[in-house]
Amino acid sequence: MRHFHTFINGLIIHHKSVRFYLIRSILKEIEKRYKKRSVFISGSAEIYAPYERFEAVEFIHKMSNALIENNLRVVNGFGWGVGSSVINGALEAIYSKPLKYSESQLVLRPFPQFKSGKSELPQLWEDYRQKMISLCGISIFVFGNKAKEDQIIEANGVIREFEISHENGNICIPVAATEYASRTIYELIISQPEKYYANPDMAVKYLKILADSKTKLADKIAKLIEFINALNK
């Protein structure tokens, strides 16, 4: 009889463990789906080559606008040469239909420019990146260059945001046609797409479209939205 009770108790404990695991898995899936409605836009641009400045700025503006119009939330750190277009595009959509879209769909986290207390700027920037990206489930990367000693180089901050995004489980979408860091990120993903996507074949199809520098940037917005909607199904 004692062995029987031990057996029953074991079953009860096992049942509770399974139930706890299932509940935790369901909650994680809910959180994952919720976060995929928030999109982090990473990027900086001292120059917009191979595109003209107007075309590049308009692309960022319309991309941000389209994200809002598709009921997504946009999160941005006001990156140099990119942030103002993200904000203007999002606000244009929000204010054009205030009963349909909300200001809560735009989350801004401008980077601090001075150290705070004992924290130096590099640590503050790292903390800001971690917090911003943790709000999202999708990260989009555009351009990613900066000026240093009269030269244009790849923006290491954008690369770091990609690393954090991947560590957090975010779906990473580089618009590689904009070159620099976004192209580097694309090359990393395209070499091992199964490492970054549950459906690598579908992802590669869209990533290659976004990497094609022969087509206009404006033409990529519809495909980007289509890609995100497919990821959210």
Short mmCIF file of N, CA and C in Angstrom, two decimals, residues 103-168:
data_model
loop_
_atom_site.label_atom_id
_atom_site.label_comp_id
_atom_site.label_asym_id
_atom_site.label_seq_id
_atom_site.Cartn_x
_atom_site.Cartn_y
_atom_site.Cartn_z
N GLU A 103 -0.86 57.47 -30.19
CA GLU A 103 0.51 57.92 -29.92
C GLU A 103 1.31 56.85 -29.19
N SER A 104 0.62 55.93 -28.54
CA SER A 104 1.32 54.85 -27.85
C SER A 104 1.99 53.89 -28.82
N GLN A 105 1.68 54.03 -30.12
CA GLN A 105 2.31 53.19 -31.15
C GLN A 105 3.71 53.67 -31.50
N LEU A 106 4.11 54.81 -30.95
CA LEU A 106 5.45 55.33 -31.19
C LEU A 106 6.17 55.47 -29.86
N VAL A 107 7.25 54.72 -29.70
CA VAL A 107 8.05 54.74 -28.46
C VAL A 107 9.44 55.24 -28.80
N LEU A 108 9.83 56.37 -28.19
CA LEU A 108 11.13 56.96 -28.46
C LEU A 108 12.02 56.87 -27.24
N ARG A 109 13.27 56.48 -27.46
CA ARG A 109 14.26 56.40 -26.39
C ARG A 109 15.56 57.04 -26.86
N PRO A 110 15.58 58.40 -26.96
CA PRO A 110 16.80 59.07 -27.42
C PRO A 110 17.99 58.74 -26.52
N PHE A 111 19.13 58.52 -27.13
CA PHE A 111 20.32 58.15 -26.36
C PHE A 111 20.83 59.34 -25.56
N PRO A 112 21.25 59.10 -24.32
CA PRO A 112 21.82 60.19 -23.51
C PRO A 112 23.13 60.68 -24.13
N GLN A 113 23.41 61.95 -23.95
CA GLN A 113 24.62 62.54 -24.52
C GLN A 113 25.68 62.85 -23.46
N PHE A 114 25.31 62.68 -22.20
CA PHE A 114 26.26 62.94 -21.11
C PHE A 114 26.17 61.81 -20.10
N LYS A 115 27.25 61.54 -19.42
CA LYS A 115 27.24 60.48 -18.43
C LYS A 115 26.35 60.85 -17.25
N SER A 116 25.83 59.83 -16.59
CA SER A 116 24.92 60.04 -15.46
C SER A 116 25.48 59.35 -14.22
N GLY A 117 25.75 60.15 -13.20
CA GLY A 117 26.30 59.58 -11.97
C GLY A 117 27.64 58.89 -12.23
N LYS A 118 27.71 57.64 -11.85
CA LYS A 118 28.94 56.87 -12.03
C LYS A 118 28.97 56.13 -13.37
N SER A 119 27.87 56.18 -14.11
CA SER A 119 27.77 55.44 -15.36
C SER A 119 28.35 56.26 -16.52
N GLU A 120 29.32 55.69 -17.20
CA GLU A 120 29.89 56.33 -18.37
C GLU A 120 28.95 56.14 -19.56
N LEU A 121 29.14 56.96 -20.60
CA LEU A 121 28.25 56.93 -21.75
C LEU A 121 28.14 55.55 -22.41
N PRO A 122 29.26 54.84 -22.64
CA PRO A 122 29.13 53.52 -23.27
C PRO A 122 28.21 52.57 -22.52
N GLN A 123 28.26 52.61 -21.17
CA GLN A 123 27.39 51.75 -20.38
C GLN A 123 25.95 52.22 -20.45
N LEU A 124 25.74 53.53 -20.46
CA LEU A 124 24.38 54.06 -20.58
C LEU A 124 23.77 53.67 -21.92
N TRP A 125 24.57 53.76 -22.98
CA TRP A 125 24.08 53.39 -24.31
C TRP A 125 23.73 51.90 -24.37
N GLU A 126 24.55 51.08 -23.74
CA GLU A 126 24.28 49.64 -23.71
C GLU A 126 22.96 49.36 -22.97
N ASP A 127 22.77 50.03 -21.84
CA ASP A 127 21.53 49.86 -21.06
C ASP A 127 20.31 50.30 -21.88
N TYR A 128 20.43 51.43 -22.58
CA TYR A 128 19.33 51.93 -23.41
C TYR A 128 18.99 50.93 -24.51
N ARG A 129 20.03 50.40 -25.14
CA ARG A 129 19.80 49.43 -26.22
C ARG A 129 19.08 48.19 -25.68
N GLN A 130 19.54 47.69 -24.56
CA GLN A 130 18.94 46.50 -23.97
C GLN A 130 17.46 46.73 -23.66
N LYS A 131 17.15 47.87 -23.08
CA LYS A 131 15.77 48.16 -22.69
C LYS A 131 14.86 48.36 -23.91
N MET A 132 15.34 49.11 -24.90
CA MET A 132 14.54 49.35 -26.10
C MET A 132 14.22 48.06 -26.82
N ILE A 133 15.25 47.27 -27.05
CA ILE A 133 15.09 46.06 -27.85
C ILE A 133 14.25 45.03 -27.12
N SER A 134 14.30 45.03 -25.79
CA SER A 134 13.50 44.06 -25.02
C SER A 134 12.00 44.32 -25.15
N LEU A 135 11.62 45.49 -25.63
CA LEU A 135 10.20 45.82 -25.82
C LEU A 135 9.63 45.19 -27.08
N CYS A 136 10.53 44.71 -27.96
CA CYS A 136 10.12 44.32 -29.31
C CYS A 136 10.34 42.85 -29.60
N GLY A 137 9.70 42.41 -30.70
CA GLY A 137 9.91 41.05 -31.18
C GLY A 137 10.51 41.02 -32.57
N ILE A 138 10.54 42.19 -33.23
CA ILE A 138 11.11 42.31 -34.57
C ILE A 138 12.05 43.51 -34.59
N SER A 139 13.19 43.35 -35.25
CA SER A 139 14.16 44.44 -35.39
C SER A 139 14.47 44.63 -36.87
N ILE A 140 14.29 45.86 -37.35
CA ILE A 140 14.62 46.22 -38.74
C ILE A 140 15.91 47.04 -38.74
N PHE A 141 16.80 46.75 -39.71
CA PHE A 141 18.08 47.45 -39.77
C PHE A 141 18.22 48.17 -41.11
N VAL A 142 18.50 49.48 -41.04
CA VAL A 142 18.69 50.28 -42.26
C VAL A 142 20.00 51.05 -42.16
N PHE A 143 20.68 51.14 -43.30
CA PHE A 143 21.95 51.84 -43.40
C PHE A 143 22.92 51.34 -42.33
N GLY A 144 23.36 52.21 -41.44
CA GLY A 144 24.31 51.79 -40.41
C GLY A 144 25.72 52.24 -40.73
N ASN A 145 25.86 53.55 -40.94
CA ASN A 145 27.19 54.12 -41.14
C ASN A 145 27.35 55.37 -40.30
N LYS A 146 28.59 55.77 -40.11
CA LYS A 146 28.88 56.98 -39.33
C LYS A 146 30.20 57.57 -39.81
N ALA A 147 30.41 58.84 -39.45
CA ALA A 147 31.66 59.52 -39.82
C ALA A 147 32.66 59.40 -38.67
N LYS A 148 33.90 59.09 -39.04
CA LYS A 148 34.97 59.03 -38.06
C LYS A 148 36.28 59.44 -38.73
N GLU A 149 36.85 60.53 -38.23
CA GLU A 149 38.12 61.04 -38.76
C GLU A 149 38.04 61.23 -40.28
N ASP A 150 37.00 61.92 -40.70
CA ASP A 150 36.80 62.25 -42.12
C ASP A 150 36.59 61.03 -43.00
N GLN A 151 36.23 59.91 -42.40
CA GLN A 151 35.91 58.71 -43.18
C GLN A 151 34.53 58.20 -42.80
N ILE A 152 33.89 57.51 -43.74
CA ILE A 152 32.60 56.89 -43.47
C ILE A 152 32.85 55.42 -43.17
N ILE A 153 32.46 55.00 -41.99
CA ILE A 153 32.69 53.62 -41.57
C ILE A 153 31.37 52.98 -41.12
N GLU A 154 31.42 51.68 -40.95
CA GLU A 154 30.25 50.95 -40.46
C GLU A 154 29.96 51.35 -39.02
N ALA A 155 28.69 51.51 -38.70
CA ALA A 155 28.28 51.92 -37.35
C ALA A 155 28.26 50.71 -36.42
N ASN A 156 29.21 50.66 -35.51
CA ASN A 156 29.28 49.52 -34.60
C ASN A 156 28.08 49.45 -33.66
N GLY A 157 27.42 50.60 -33.43
CA GLY A 157 26.22 50.60 -32.58
C GLY A 157 25.08 49.81 -33.20
N VAL A 158 24.95 49.89 -34.53
CA VAL A 158 23.90 49.14 -35.22
C VAL A 158 24.21 47.65 -35.17
N ILE A 159 25.48 47.30 -35.32
CA ILE A 159 25.89 45.90 -35.20
C ILE A 159 25.59 45.38 -33.79
N ARG A 160 25.84 46.22 -32.80
CA ARG A 160 25.55 45.81 -31.42
C ARG A 160 24.06 45.60 -31.22
N GLU A 161 23.24 46.44 -31.83
CA GLU A 161 21.79 46.29 -31.71
C GLU A 161 21.31 45.01 -32.38
N PHE A 162 21.98 44.61 -33.43
CA PHE A 162 21.67 43.32 -34.06
C PHE A 162 22.02 42.18 -33.10
N GLU A 163 23.18 42.25 -32.47
CA GLU A 163 23.59 41.20 -31.54
C GLU A 163 22.61 41.07 -30.38
N ILE A 164 22.21 42.20 -29.82
CA ILE A 164 21.25 42.18 -28.70
C ILE A 164 19.90 41.62 -29.18
N SER A 165 19.47 42.05 -30.36
CA SER A 165 18.20 41.58 -30.91
C SER A 165 18.20 40.06 -31.05
N HIS A 166 19.27 39.53 -31.60
CA HIS A 166 19.36 38.08 -31.78
C HIS A 166 19.41 37.36 -30.44
N GLU A 167 20.16 37.91 -29.49
CA GLU A 167 20.24 37.32 -28.15
C GLU A 167 18.87 37.29 -27.49
N ASN A 168 18.05 38.30 -27.76
CA ASN A 168 16.71 38.39 -27.15
C ASN A 168 15.67 37.56 -27.89
#
